[in-house]
Amino acid sequence: MANLQGYRGGAVGSMLNHWTRHYGDPDQEKYRYNNQRIDKSRTHLNYSLFERADPVGFIRTRVAEADAAPRRTANVVSDWVITLPRNDRLAGREQEFFQAAFDFIKSYVGEENVVGFWVHRDETSDHAHCAFVPLCEQASTTNDKSQPLLNKDGSPKVDAKGTPMYKRVPKLDEH
């Protein structure tokens, strides 16, 4: 019912094109998608529950606000894909289902990180994409040189380069 996928910086434009279905190209004639099961006659049924005015700028700003710059291989945007279950009790209540899913996800990842929530009704099964910038709070840590890590035989643990390993502890600031 739900699937999470992460994307590097180079894929952001392509994914935004897919999520928004190129609002400037309603007939879907200019762009081609890997998923050829898109029914262009149903694309007008797609809608958005939430969308940033400048999603690319928003993603860049949120990533720049992070304490550390991401690695080239880091996910800068993630996408929850939520598929509408085949259930008779949901007949006619699809929008209510997707709204509940969006409310849950934005409370889970933080509304300040959400890029957009797009519902696609033009593919084999109705589903939604919730794109967000995957930022997390993580305390800075450092090696405590007074606490070396030891092997079972009591000898100091070393990494592949032969450098001694120490217990990681929260980094303290000047206060």
Tab-separated table of N, CA and C in Angstrom:
chain	number	residue	atom	x	y	z
A	1	MET	N	0.809	-1.186	0.000
A	1	MET	CA	0.000	0.000	0.000
A	1	MET	C	0.859	1.259	0.000
A	2	ALA	N	2.054	1.225	0.625
A	2	ALA	CA	2.926	2.392	0.643
A	2	ALA	C	4.349	1.967	0.353
A	3	ASN	N	5.071	2.827	-0.339
A	3	ASN	CA	6.447	2.542	-0.723
A	3	ASN	C	7.248	3.828	-0.599
A	4	LEU	N	8.445	3.742	-0.025
A	4	LEU	CA	9.302	4.911	0.128
A	4	LEU	C	10.496	4.795	-0.797
A	5	GLN	N	10.789	5.875	-1.525
A	5	GLN	CA	11.924	5.910	-2.441
A	5	GLN	C	12.670	7.214	-2.225
A	6	GLY	N	13.994	7.165	-2.267
A	6	GLY	CA	14.809	8.366	-2.127
A	6	GLY	C	15.493	8.708	-3.439
A	7	TYR	N	15.749	10.001	-3.666
A	7	TYR	CA	16.354	10.455	-4.918
A	7	TYR	C	17.489	11.424	-4.650
A	8	ARG	N	18.538	11.313	-5.452
A	8	ARG	CA	19.662	12.237	-5.375
A	8	ARG	C	19.287	13.535	-6.079
A	9	GLY	N	20.146	14.534	-5.921
A	9	GLY	CA	19.876	15.855	-6.482
A	9	GLY	C	19.614	15.857	-7.975
A	10	GLY	N	20.308	15.033	-8.737
A	10	GLY	CA	20.152	15.010	-10.186
A	10	GLY	C	18.802	14.510	-10.664
A	11	ALA	N	18.065	13.810	-9.811
A	11	ALA	CA	16.777	13.245	-10.212
A	11	ALA	C	15.593	14.139	-9.845
A	12	VAL	N	15.845	15.223	-9.124
A	12	VAL	CA	14.749	16.063	-8.628
A	12	VAL	C	13.883	16.590	-9.768
A	13	GLY	N	14.480	17.134	-10.816
A	13	GLY	CA	13.704	17.689	-11.932
A	13	GLY	C	12.827	16.656	-12.599
A	14	SER	N	13.372	15.480	-12.874
A	14	SER	CA	12.598	14.413	-13.516
A	14	SER	C	11.442	13.961	-12.651
A	15	MET	N	11.711	13.843	-11.349
A	15	MET	CA	10.642	13.394	-10.457
A	15	MET	C	9.548	14.451	-10.332
A	16	LEU	N	9.916	15.713	-10.261
A	16	LEU	CA	8.901	16.774	-10.224
A	16	LEU	C	8.060	16.756	-11.490
A	17	ASN	N	8.678	16.505	-12.632
A	17	ASN	CA	7.931	16.404	-13.884
A	17	ASN	C	6.905	15.271	-13.800
A	18	HIS	N	7.322	14.154	-13.223
A	18	HIS	CA	6.393	13.027	-13.098
A	18	HIS	C	5.281	13.346	-12.103
A	19	TRP	N	5.640	13.853	-10.930
A	19	TRP	CA	4.637	14.115	-9.893
A	19	TRP	C	3.591	15.129	-10.357
A	20	THR	N	4.048	16.201	-11.005
A	20	THR	CA	3.125	17.262	-11.420
A	20	THR	C	2.493	16.977	-12.772
A	21	ARG	N	2.989	16.016	-13.489
A	21	ARG	CA	2.523	15.677	-14.838
A	21	ARG	C	2.623	16.891	-15.770
A	22	HIS	N	3.622	17.706	-15.567
A	22	HIS	CA	3.855	18.873	-16.429
A	22	HIS	C	2.574	19.661	-16.625
A	23	TYR	N	2.235	20.446	-15.631
A	23	TYR	CA	1.009	21.236	-15.710
A	23	TYR	C	0.933	22.067	-16.991
A	24	GLY	N	2.078	22.446	-17.548
A	24	GLY	CA	2.085	23.232	-18.778
A	24	GLY	C	1.830	22.397	-20.020
A	25	ASP	N	1.694	21.086	-19.867
A	25	ASP	CA	1.501	20.181	-20.997
A	25	ASP	C	0.352	19.215	-20.676
A	26	PRO	N	-0.881	19.728	-20.593
A	26	PRO	CA	-1.994	18.887	-20.142
A	26	PRO	C	-2.275	17.677	-21.030
A	27	ASP	N	-1.915	17.745	-22.311
A	27	ASP	CA	-2.159	16.606	-23.195
A	27	ASP	C	-1.042	15.569	-23.130
A	28	GLN	N	0.003	15.865	-22.362
A	28	GLN	CA	1.116	14.945	-22.182
A	28	GLN	C	1.766	14.559	-23.517
A	29	GLU	N	1.865	15.521	-24.417
A	29	GLU	CA	2.448	15.260	-25.727
A	29	GLU	C	3.951	15.542	-25.761
A	30	LYS	N	4.400	16.502	-24.956
A	30	LYS	CA	5.794	16.945	-25.028
A	30	LYS	C	6.752	15.992	-24.316
A	31	TYR	N	6.299	15.346	-23.244
A	31	TYR	CA	7.183	14.520	-22.422
A	31	TYR	C	6.771	13.068	-22.491
A	32	ARG	N	7.762	12.199	-22.343
A	32	ARG	CA	7.510	10.762	-22.318
A	32	ARG	C	7.929	10.233	-20.956
A	33	TYR	N	7.176	9.290	-20.430
A	33	TYR	CA	7.463	8.701	-19.139
A	33	TYR	C	7.827	7.233	-19.313
A	34	ASN	N	8.639	6.723	-18.397
A	34	ASN	CA	8.965	5.299	-18.432
A	34	ASN	C	7.713	4.461	-18.243
A	35	ASN	N	6.789	4.978	-17.438
A	35	ASN	CA	5.540	4.275	-17.200
A	35	ASN	C	4.581	4.623	-18.337
A	36	GLN	N	4.465	3.757	-19.289
A	36	GLN	CA	3.599	4.019	-20.443
A	36	GLN	C	2.147	3.645	-20.165
A	37	ARG	N	1.822	3.295	-18.916
A	37	ARG	CA	0.445	2.952	-18.560
A	37	ARG	C	-0.351	4.184	-18.148
A	38	ILE	N	0.169	5.374	-18.419
A	38	ILE	CA	-0.557	6.594	-18.101
A	38	ILE	C	-1.648	6.784	-19.143
A	39	ASP	N	-2.882	6.898	-18.678
A	39	ASP	CA	-4.029	7.112	-19.551
A	39	ASP	C	-4.228	8.621	-19.673
A	40	LYS	N	-3.776	9.203	-20.784
A	40	LYS	CA	-3.811	10.654	-20.971
A	40	LYS	C	-5.231	11.220	-20.914
A	41	SER	N	-6.212	10.398	-21.206
A	41	SER	CA	-7.598	10.873	-21.154
A	41	SER	C	-8.083	11.038	-19.706
A	42	ARG	N	-7.320	10.513	-18.744
A	42	ARG	CA	-7.699	10.629	-17.335
A	42	ARG	C	-6.795	11.580	-16.557
A	43	THR	N	-5.778	12.155	-17.202
A	43	THR	CA	-4.830	13.026	-16.504
A	43	THR	C	-5.525	14.226	-15.869
A	44	HIS	N	-6.604	14.698	-16.458
A	44	HIS	CA	-7.322	15.844	-15.894
A	44	HIS	C	-7.939	15.528	-14.525
A	45	LEU	N	-8.027	14.246	-14.157
A	45	LEU	CA	-8.578	13.836	-12.860
A	45	LEU	C	-7.547	13.939	-11.724
A	46	ASN	N	-6.271	14.109	-12.093
A	46	ASN	CA	-5.220	14.240	-11.082
A	46	ASN	C	-5.399	15.552	-10.328
A	47	TYR	N	-4.964	15.567	-9.071
A	47	TYR	CA	-5.050	16.806	-8.298
A	47	TYR	C	-3.949	16.818	-7.242
A	48	SER	N	-3.785	17.963	-6.629
A	48	SER	CA	-2.769	18.148	-5.602
A	48	SER	C	-3.445	18.604	-4.309
A	49	LEU	N	-3.075	17.973	-3.194
A	49	LEU	CA	-3.580	18.420	-1.894
A	49	LEU	C	-2.666	19.494	-1.299
A	50	PHE	N	-1.412	19.502	-1.740
A	50	PHE	CA	-0.444	20.471	-1.222
A	50	PHE	C	0.699	20.558	-2.223
A	51	GLU	N	1.176	21.777	-2.455
A	51	GLU	CA	2.287	21.938	-3.388
A	51	GLU	C	2.980	23.266	-3.124
A	52	ARG	N	4.286	23.239	-3.038
A	52	ARG	CA	5.065	24.463	-2.875
A	52	ARG	C	5.070	25.221	-4.200
A	53	ALA	N	5.103	26.568	-4.111
A	53	ALA	CA	5.101	27.400	-5.315
A	53	ALA	C	6.356	27.156	-6.151
A	54	ASP	N	7.498	27.028	-5.504
A	54	ASP	CA	8.772	26.786	-6.189
A	54	ASP	C	9.414	25.553	-5.552
A	55	PRO	N	9.007	24.348	-5.965
A	55	PRO	CA	9.496	23.146	-5.295
A	55	PRO	C	11.013	22.971	-5.366
A	56	VAL	N	11.622	23.279	-6.506
A	56	VAL	CA	13.081	23.121	-6.629
A	56	VAL	C	13.794	24.090	-5.694
A	57	GLY	N	13.356	25.336	-5.668
A	57	GLY	CA	13.939	26.323	-4.762
A	57	GLY	C	13.738	25.931	-3.310
A	58	PHE	N	12.562	25.392	-2.996
A	58	PHE	CA	12.281	24.955	-1.631
A	58	PHE	C	13.243	23.843	-1.218
A	59	ILE	N	13.445	22.858	-2.092
A	59	ILE	CA	14.346	21.740	-1.787
A	59	ILE	C	15.762	22.265	-1.562
A	60	ARG	N	16.230	23.134	-2.455
A	60	ARG	CA	17.582	23.699	-2.296
A	60	ARG	C	17.719	24.445	-0.977
A	61	THR	N	16.717	25.228	-0.616
A	61	THR	CA	16.764	26.012	0.621
A	61	THR	C	16.793	25.100	1.840
A	62	ARG	N	15.914	24.076	1.873
A	62	ARG	CA	15.874	23.166	3.028
A	62	ARG	C	17.197	22.415	3.182
A	63	VAL	N	17.774	21.973	2.065
A	63	VAL	CA	19.052	21.253	2.130
A	63	VAL	C	20.154	22.197	2.603
A	64	ALA	N	20.149	23.447	2.125
A	64	ALA	CA	21.171	24.423	2.531
A	64	ALA	C	21.053	24.775	4.011
A	65	GLU	N	19.846	24.707	4.569
A	65	GLU	CA	19.634	25.025	5.980
A	65	GLU	C	20.150	23.934	6.915
A	66	ALA	N	20.423	22.756	6.381
A	66	ALA	CA	20.928	21.660	7.216
A	66	ALA	C	22.315	22.016	7.743
A	67	ASP	N	22.642	21.468	8.904
A	67	ASP	CA	23.927	21.771	9.534
A	67	ASP	C	25.114	21.293	8.710
A	68	ALA	N	24.938	20.201	7.994
A	68	ALA	CA	26.030	19.638	7.197
A	68	ALA	C	25.578	19.493	5.752
A	69	ALA	N	26.489	19.749	4.828
A	69	ALA	CA	26.174	19.588	3.413
A	69	ALA	C	26.014	18.099	3.101
A	70	PRO	N	25.032	17.727	2.274
A	70	PRO	CA	24.842	16.312	1.951
A	70	PRO	C	25.955	15.799	1.049
A	71	ARG	N	26.210	14.514	1.144
A	71	ARG	CA	27.155	13.876	0.219
A	71	ARG	C	26.520	13.818	-1.159
A	72	ARG	N	27.347	13.614	-2.174
A	72	ARG	CA	26.801	13.519	-3.536
A	72	ARG	C	25.817	12.366	-3.663
A	73	THR	N	25.996	11.328	-2.860
A	73	THR	CA	25.134	10.149	-2.957
A	73	THR	C	23.931	10.217	-2.025
A	74	ALA	N	23.765	11.326	-1.321
A	74	ALA	CA	22.671	11.438	-0.350
A	74	ALA	C	21.336	11.706	-1.035
A	75	ASN	N	20.268	11.221	-0.411
A	75	ASN	CA	18.921	11.528	-0.868
A	75	ASN	C	18.607	12.961	-0.466
A	76	VAL	N	18.256	13.790	-1.435
A	76	VAL	CA	17.860	15.162	-1.112
A	76	VAL	C	16.345	15.308	-1.129
A	77	VAL	N	15.664	14.353	-1.726
A	77	VAL	CA	14.200	14.339	-1.696
A	77	VAL	C	13.749	12.879	-1.666
A	78	SER	N	12.725	12.626	-0.866
A	78	SER	CA	12.154	11.289	-0.772
A	78	SER	C	10.685	11.354	-1.169
A	79	ASP	N	10.134	10.202	-1.520
A	79	ASP	CA	8.770	10.141	-2.047
A	79	ASP	C	8.051	8.933	-1.464
A	80	TRP	N	6.994	9.193	-0.700
A	80	TRP	CA	6.102	8.126	-0.274
A	80	TRP	C	5.066	7.954	-1.375
A	81	VAL	N	4.912	6.743	-1.875
A	81	VAL	CA	3.856	6.432	-2.844
A	81	VAL	C	2.800	5.634	-2.085
A	82	ILE	N	1.594	6.190	-2.021
A	82	ILE	CA	0.494	5.566	-1.280
A	82	ILE	C	-0.560	5.126	-2.284
A	83	THR	N	-0.794	3.834	-2.359
A	83	THR	CA	-1.764	3.289	-3.306
A	83	THR	C	-3.112	3.104	-2.617
A	84	LEU	N	-4.167	3.519	-3.300
A	84	LEU	CA	-5.527	3.352	-2.785
A	84	LEU	C	-5.854	1.866	-2.752
A	85	PRO	N	-6.184	1.314	-1.568
A	85	PRO	CA	-6.517	-0.113	-1.507
A	85	PRO	C	-7.826	-0.412	-2.233
A	86	ARG	N	-7.906	-1.599	-2.757
A	86	ARG	CA	-9.164	-2.029	-3.376
A	86	ARG	C	-10.083	-2.475	-2.237
A	87	ASN	N	-11.039	-1.614	-1.904
A	87	ASN	CA	-11.911	-1.859	-0.767
A	87	ASN	C	-13.250	-1.187	-1.055
A	88	ASP	N	-14.313	-1.953	-0.989
A	88	ASP	CA	-15.651	-1.417	-1.286
A	88	ASP	C	-16.031	-0.278	-0.345
A	89	ARG	N	-15.533	-0.303	0.890
A	89	ARG	CA	-15.882	0.750	1.847
A	89	ARG	C	-15.254	2.088	1.488
A	90	LEU	N	-14.252	2.090	0.595
A	90	LEU	CA	-13.613	3.342	0.173
A	90	LEU	C	-14.229	3.923	-1.095
A	91	ALA	N	-15.189	3.215	-1.670
A	91	ALA	CA	-15.817	3.705	-2.904
A	91	ALA	C	-16.432	5.081	-2.656
A	92	GLY	N	-16.022	6.037	-3.455
A	92	GLY	CA	-16.521	7.402	-3.328
A	92	GLY	C	-15.838	8.212	-2.233
A	93	ARG	N	-14.916	7.588	-1.508
A	93	ARG	CA	-14.231	8.270	-0.406
A	93	ARG	C	-12.728	8.362	-0.660
A	94	GLU	N	-12.324	8.305	-1.925
A	94	GLU	CA	-10.918	8.307	-2.274
A	94	GLU	C	-10.201	9.556	-1.762
A	95	GLN	N	-10.824	10.725	-1.959
A	95	GLN	CA	-10.190	11.967	-1.532
A	95	GLN	C	-10.019	11.999	-0.010
A	96	GLU	N	-10.989	11.468	0.711
A	96	GLU	CA	-10.899	11.395	2.175
A	96	GLU	C	-9.719	10.504	2.591
A	97	PHE	N	-9.531	9.375	1.883
A	97	PHE	CA	-8.413	8.477	2.156
A	97	PHE	C	-7.085	9.189	1.947
A	98	PHE	N	-6.950	9.854	0.797
A	98	PHE	CA	-5.675	10.531	0.503
A	98	PHE	C	-5.434	11.699	1.459
A	99	GLN	N	-6.475	12.395	1.881
A	99	GLN	CA	-6.308	13.483	2.850
A	99	GLN	C	-5.807	12.932	4.188
A	100	ALA	N	-6.360	11.802	4.625
A	100	ALA	CA	-5.917	11.173	5.880
A	100	ALA	C	-4.459	10.724	5.764
A	101	ALA	N	-4.094	10.174	4.603
A	101	ALA	CA	-2.711	9.752	4.393
A	101	ALA	C	-1.776	10.954	4.436
A	102	PHE	N	-2.183	12.064	3.798
A	102	PHE	CA	-1.356	13.270	3.796
A	102	PHE	C	-1.208	13.831	5.205
A	103	ASP	N	-2.293	13.879	5.968
A	103	ASP	CA	-2.230	14.387	7.340
A	103	ASP	C	-1.261	13.558	8.177
A	104	PHE	N	-1.299	12.230	8.011
A	104	PHE	CA	-0.394	11.362	8.764
A	104	PHE	C	1.061	11.618	8.361
A	105	ILE	N	1.329	11.638	7.061
A	105	ILE	CA	2.714	11.797	6.604
A	105	ILE	C	3.288	13.144	7.024
A	106	LYS	N	2.520	14.222	6.888
A	106	LYS	CA	3.074	15.522	7.263
A	106	LYS	C	3.319	15.611	8.766
A	107	SER	N	2.552	14.893	9.574
A	107	SER	CA	2.841	14.871	11.011
A	107	SER	C	4.076	14.022	11.296
A	108	TYR	N	4.347	13.044	10.442
A	108	TYR	CA	5.478	12.133	10.626
A	108	TYR	C	6.793	12.768	10.168
A	109	VAL	N	6.797	13.404	8.987
A	109	VAL	CA	8.043	13.979	8.447
A	109	VAL	C	8.177	15.464	8.753
A	110	GLY	N	7.118	16.101	9.219
A	110	GLY	CA	7.129	17.535	9.498
A	110	GLY	C	6.656	18.313	8.285
A	111	GLU	N	5.601	19.102	8.467
A	111	GLU	CA	5.040	19.859	7.345
A	111	GLU	C	6.079	20.793	6.729
A	112	GLU	N	7.037	21.252	7.549
A	112	GLU	CA	8.071	22.153	7.053
A	112	GLU	C	9.011	21.477	6.055
A	113	ASN	N	8.942	20.139	5.939
A	113	ASN	CA	9.793	19.405	5.002
A	113	ASN	C	9.047	18.919	3.764
A	114	VAL	N	7.722	19.061	3.742
A	114	VAL	CA	6.913	18.531	2.637
A	114	VAL	C	7.037	19.430	1.412
A	115	VAL	N	7.326	18.812	0.277
A	115	VAL	CA	7.424	19.516	-1.006
A	115	VAL	C	6.050	19.561	-1.677
A	116	GLY	N	5.344	18.443	-1.667
A	116	GLY	CA	4.027	18.399	-2.292
A	116	GLY	C	3.371	17.048	-2.119
A	117	PHE	N	2.066	17.020	-2.372
A	117	PHE	CA	1.282	15.789	-2.299
A	117	PHE	C	0.372	15.763	-3.519
A	118	TRP	N	0.675	14.866	-4.455
A	118	TRP	CA	-0.044	14.808	-5.725
A	118	TRP	C	-0.773	13.471	-5.840
A	119	VAL	N	-2.034	13.510	-6.235
A	119	VAL	CA	-2.832	12.301	-6.426
A	119	VAL	C	-2.924	12.032	-7.923
A	120	HIS	N	-2.555	10.813	-8.314
A	120	HIS	CA	-2.611	10.394	-9.712
A	120	HIS	C	-3.764	9.406	-9.890
A	121	ARG	N	-4.672	9.771	-10.784
A	121	ARG	CA	-5.812	8.899	-11.070
A	121	ARG	C	-5.764	8.413	-12.510
A	122	ASP	N	-4.627	8.650	-13.180
A	122	ASP	CA	-4.521	8.325	-14.604
A	122	ASP	C	-3.644	7.108	-14.884
A	123	GLU	N	-3.376	6.311	-13.862
A	123	GLU	CA	-2.596	5.092	-14.067
A	123	GLU	C	-3.437	3.881	-13.695
A	124	THR	N	-2.840	2.709	-13.678
A	124	THR	CA	-3.574	1.472	-13.428
A	124	THR	C	-4.353	1.520	-12.126
A	125	SER	N	-3.724	2.029	-11.069
A	125	SER	CA	-4.428	2.172	-9.796
A	125	SER	C	-4.204	3.581	-9.250
A	126	ASP	N	-5.234	4.104	-8.577
A	126	ASP	CA	-5.121	5.438	-7.988
A	126	ASP	C	-4.058	5.407	-6.896
A	127	HIS	N	-3.202	6.426	-6.887
A	127	HIS	CA	-2.149	6.511	-5.883
A	127	HIS	C	-1.745	7.965	-5.703
A	128	ALA	N	-0.986	8.211	-4.643
A	128	ALA	CA	-0.510	9.566	-4.363
A	128	ALA	C	0.994	9.540	-4.152
A	129	HIS	N	1.629	10.659	-4.455
A	129	HIS	CA	3.052	10.855	-4.201
A	129	HIS	C	3.184	11.969	-3.174
A	130	CYS	N	3.861	11.690	-2.069
A	130	CYS	CA	4.166	12.725	-1.081
A	130	CYS	C	5.673	12.910	-1.079
A	131	ALA	N	6.128	14.010	-1.649
A	131	ALA	CA	7.557	14.301	-1.721
A	131	ALA	C	7.945	15.173	-0.533
A	132	PHE	N	9.098	14.853	0.057
A	132	PHE	CA	9.583	15.625	1.196
A	132	PHE	C	11.099	15.607	1.236
A	133	VAL	N	11.664	16.599	1.915
A	133	VAL	CA	13.110	16.667	2.111
A	133	VAL	C	13.401	15.880	3.388
A	134	PRO	N	14.197	14.800	3.301
A	134	PRO	CA	14.400	13.914	4.454
A	134	PRO	C	15.464	14.437	5.422
A	135	LEU	N	15.078	15.423	6.223
A	135	LEU	CA	16.000	15.953	7.231
A	135	LEU	C	15.692	15.311	8.578
A	136	CYS	N	16.721	15.061	9.356
A	136	CYS	CA	16.511	14.494	10.684
A	136	CYS	C	17.418	15.193	11.684
A	137	GLU	N	16.980	15.201	12.913
A	137	GLU	CA	17.777	15.773	13.987
A	137	GLU	C	18.733	14.696	14.470
A	138	GLN	N	20.009	15.025	14.511
A	138	GLN	CA	20.988	14.071	14.980
A	138	GLN	C	22.024	14.817	15.799
A	139	ALA	N	22.262	14.354	17.002
A	139	ALA	CA	23.241	14.995	17.858
A	139	ALA	C	24.646	14.748	17.328
A	140	SER	N	25.486	15.748	17.396
A	140	SER	CA	26.884	15.584	17.004
A	140	SER	C	27.591	14.714	18.025
A	141	THR	N	28.458	13.844	17.549
A	141	THR	CA	29.212	12.978	18.450
A	141	THR	C	30.698	13.119	18.180
A	142	THR	N	31.467	12.643	19.120
A	142	THR	CA	32.920	12.676	18.991
A	142	THR	C	33.492	11.433	19.671
A	143	ASN	N	34.765	11.132	19.417
A	143	ASN	CA	35.432	10.010	20.080
A	143	ASN	C	35.810	10.411	21.494
A	144	ASP	N	35.549	9.524	22.452
A	144	ASP	CA	36.008	9.740	23.822
A	144	ASP	C	37.290	8.938	23.985
A	145	LYS	N	38.430	9.614	23.910
A	145	LYS	CA	39.738	8.949	23.925
A	145	LYS	C	40.012	8.237	25.249
A	146	SER	N	39.204	8.519	26.281
A	146	SER	CA	39.389	7.828	27.557
A	146	SER	C	38.656	6.484	27.582
A	147	GLN	N	37.888	6.182	26.511
A	147	GLN	CA	37.113	4.946	26.467
A	147	GLN	C	37.401	4.170	25.179
A	148	PRO	N	38.562	3.515	25.100
A	148	PRO	CA	38.863	2.745	23.880
A	148	PRO	C	37.954	1.515	23.785
A	149	LEU	N	37.610	1.155	22.551
A	149	LEU	CA	36.832	-0.066	22.325
A	149	LEU	C	37.797	-1.243	22.362
A	150	LEU	N	37.354	-2.346	22.973
A	150	LEU	CA	38.228	-3.502	23.159
A	150	LEU	C	37.652	-4.734	22.486
A	151	ASN	N	38.538	-5.573	21.984
A	151	ASN	CA	38.152	-6.878	21.454
A	151	ASN	C	37.855	-7.808	22.628
A	152	LYS	N	37.340	-9.016	22.339
A	152	LYS	CA	37.023	-9.986	23.391
A	152	LYS	C	38.253	-10.364	24.218
A	153	ASP	N	39.414	-10.343	23.580
A	153	ASP	CA	40.632	-10.713	24.301
A	153	ASP	C	41.239	-9.538	25.080
A	154	GLY	N	40.571	-8.369	25.046
A	154	GLY	CA	41.043	-7.217	25.805
A	154	GLY	C	41.979	-6.296	25.040
A	155	SER	N	42.335	-6.678	23.816
A	155	SER	CA	43.213	-5.816	23.014
A	155	SER	C	42.397	-4.684	22.382
A	156	PRO	N	43.009	-3.534	22.115
A	156	PRO	CA	42.263	-2.406	21.521
A	156	PRO	C	41.761	-2.737	20.123
A	157	LYS	N	40.504	-2.353	19.835
A	157	LYS	CA	39.944	-2.513	18.484
A	157	LYS	C	40.562	-1.474	17.578
A	158	VAL	N	40.824	-1.870	16.333
A	158	VAL	CA	41.348	-0.934	15.329
A	158	VAL	C	40.528	-1.066	14.066
A	159	ASP	N	40.459	0.029	13.276
A	159	ASP	CA	39.737	-0.029	12.011
A	159	ASP	C	40.633	-0.641	10.939
A	160	ALA	N	40.184	-0.639	9.694
A	160	ALA	CA	40.925	-1.260	8.591
A	160	ALA	C	42.285	-0.618	8.362
A	161	LYS	N	42.434	0.625	8.746
A	161	LYS	CA	43.710	1.321	8.564
A	161	LYS	C	44.634	1.169	9.776
A	162	GLY	N	44.153	0.495	10.819
A	162	GLY	CA	44.959	0.303	12.015
A	162	GLY	C	44.802	1.403	13.055
A	163	THR	N	43.831	2.298	12.857
A	163	THR	CA	43.594	3.396	13.799
A	163	THR	C	42.756	2.883	14.965
A	164	PRO	N	43.167	3.180	16.215
A	164	PRO	CA	42.385	2.730	17.372
A	164	PRO	C	40.958	3.301	17.327
A	165	MET	N	39.999	2.506	17.821
A	165	MET	CA	38.595	2.911	17.842
A	165	MET	C	38.191	3.243	19.277
A	166	TYR	N	37.330	4.281	19.408
A	166	TYR	CA	36.889	4.744	20.717
A	166	TYR	C	35.374	4.824	20.748
A	167	LYS	N	34.840	4.856	21.973
A	167	LYS	CA	33.405	5.000	22.165
A	167	LYS	C	32.976	6.383	21.672
A	168	ARG	N	31.835	6.435	20.957
A	168	ARG	CA	31.280	7.709	20.484
A	168	ARG	C	30.376	8.288	21.570
A	169	VAL	N	30.552	9.545	21.854
A	169	VAL	CA	29.757	10.215	22.892
A	169	VAL	C	29.239	11.538	22.337
A	170	PRO	N	28.130	12.084	22.918
A	170	PRO	CA	27.627	13.366	22.439
A	170	PRO	C	28.692	14.457	22.567
A	171	LYS	N	28.763	15.261	21.537
A	171	LYS	CA	29.718	16.375	21.530
A	171	LYS	C	29.156	17.509	22.382
A	172	LEU	N	29.960	18.042	23.253
A	172	LEU	CA	29.531	19.119	24.131
A	172	LEU	C	29.923	20.450	23.512
A	173	ASP	N	29.042	21.446	23.659
A	173	ASP	CA	29.388	22.780	23.158
A	173	ASP	C	30.109	23.543	24.253
A	174	GLU	N	30.401	24.818	24.024
A	174	GLU	CA	31.171	25.606	24.986
A	174	GLU	C	30.439	25.836	26.297
A	175	HIS	N	29.151	25.585	26.352
A	175	HIS	CA	28.391	25.797	27.578
A	175	HIS	C	28.384	24.534	28.414
